[in-house]
């Protein structure tokens, strides 16, 4: 199973979500990836996101480049989780045949608000977003385990 996390530029939220999921999940045969709906070509993961991933998981993602969301990513992914409701609606409108697998991350785990975008913010903003993502992904992992009967 492939989970695709989607945000705007793939330099903050979705790439942190990808790492958080892949590091925290103990579910076999599920891998997370991430992409952005409107990336700047050649952009790398933001320095604050790099630092939070390093501090929490001892992983270096400083050389990671943003990935543009492509139609093939939508088709191959089993579950697509966006950082906002608006992004989920845009993707459902753009890919109507795939809408049954597109959700905002927080709505999928019954949290009412969107994941805030820390882009351009200070480290405290990134920390809030990181820990918000971590909480949502803990709920996601539990939900996936429940849904699979594990």
Coordinates of C-alpha atoms in Angstrom, one line a residue, residues 24-121:
X24 CA 6.5 5.7 13.3
X25 CA 4.6 3.0 11.4
X26 CA 5.1 -0.6 12.2
X27 CA 2.5 -1.7 9.7
X28 CA 4.0 -4.1 7.1
X29 CA 3.8 -3.2 3.4
X30 CA 2.8 0.4 3.8
X31 CA 5.1 3.1 2.6
X32 CA 4.5 6.9 2.5
X33 CA 5.7 9.3 -0.1
X34 CA 5.0 13.0 -0.6
X35 CA 4.6 15.6 -3.3
X36 CA 3.5 19.2 -3.8
X37 CA 0.8 20.6 -6.0
X38 CA 2.9 23.7 -6.9
X39 CA 6.6 23.2 -6.3
X40 CA 9.4 25.5 -7.2
X41 CA 11.8 23.4 -9.3
X42 CA 15.0 22.8 -7.5
X43 CA 13.8 23.7 -4.0
X44 CA 15.0 21.7 -1.1
X45 CA 13.3 20.8 2.2
X46 CA 13.2 23.9 4.5
X47 CA 16.0 24.2 7.0
X48 CA 13.5 24.1 10.0
X49 CA 11.9 20.9 8.7
X50 CA 15.3 19.4 8.2
X51 CA 16.3 20.3 11.8
X52 CA 13.1 18.8 13.3
X53 CA 13.5 15.6 11.4
X54 CA 17.1 15.4 12.5
X55 CA 16.2 16.1 16.2
X56 CA 13.3 13.7 16.3
X57 CA 14.4 10.8 14.1
X58 CA 18.1 11.3 13.6
X59 CA 17.6 11.4 9.8
X60 CA 19.3 13.9 7.4
X61 CA 16.9 15.1 4.7
X62 CA 18.9 18.2 3.9
X63 CA 19.6 17.1 0.3
X64 CA 16.0 16.2 -0.4
X65 CA 14.4 18.0 -3.3
X66 CA 10.7 18.9 -3.6
X67 CA 8.7 16.5 -5.7
X68 CA 5.9 17.8 -8.1
X69 CA 2.6 15.9 -7.8
X70 CA 2.0 14.1 -11.1
X71 CA -1.1 12.3 -12.4
X72 CA 0.7 9.0 -12.1
X73 CA 1.3 9.6 -8.4
X74 CA -2.5 9.9 -7.9
X75 CA -3.2 6.7 -9.8
X76 CA -0.6 4.6 -8.1
X77 CA -1.3 5.7 -4.5
X78 CA -3.9 3.8 -2.5
X79 CA -4.5 6.7 -0.1
X80 CA -3.9 10.4 -0.8
X81 CA -3.8 12.7 2.3
X82 CA -3.6 16.5 1.8
X83 CA -2.7 19.1 4.4
X84 CA -6.0 21.1 3.8
X85 CA -9.6 20.4 2.9
X86 CA -9.2 22.8 0.0
X87 CA -6.4 20.8 -1.5
X88 CA -8.4 17.6 -1.1
X89 CA -11.3 19.2 -3.0
X90 CA -9.0 20.5 -5.8
X91 CA -7.6 17.0 -6.2
X92 CA -11.0 15.4 -6.2
X93 CA -12.2 17.9 -8.9
X94 CA -9.0 17.3 -11.0
X95 CA -9.1 13.5 -10.6
X96 CA -12.8 12.6 -10.2
X97 CA -12.1 8.9 -10.9
X98 CA -9.7 8.8 -7.9
X99 CA -11.8 10.9 -5.5
X100 CA -12.7 7.9 -3.3
X101 CA -9.1 7.8 -2.0
X102 CA -8.5 11.5 -1.5
X103 CA -8.9 13.1 1.9
X104 CA -7.4 15.8 4.0
X105 CA -5.2 14.1 6.6
X106 CA -7.0 15.7 9.6
X107 CA -10.5 14.9 8.3
X108 CA -9.5 11.3 7.7
X109 CA -8.6 11.0 11.4
X110 CA -11.6 13.1 12.6
X111 CA -9.7 16.3 13.4
X112 CA -11.6 19.4 12.3
X113 CA -8.8 21.8 11.4
X114 CA -6.3 21.9 8.6
X115 CA -2.5 21.4 9.1
X116 CA -1.1 24.9 9.4
X117 CA 1.6 25.9 6.9
X118 CA 4.8 27.0 8.6
X119 CA 6.5 28.1 5.4
X120 CA 8.5 31.2 6.0
X121 CA 7.9 31.0 9.7

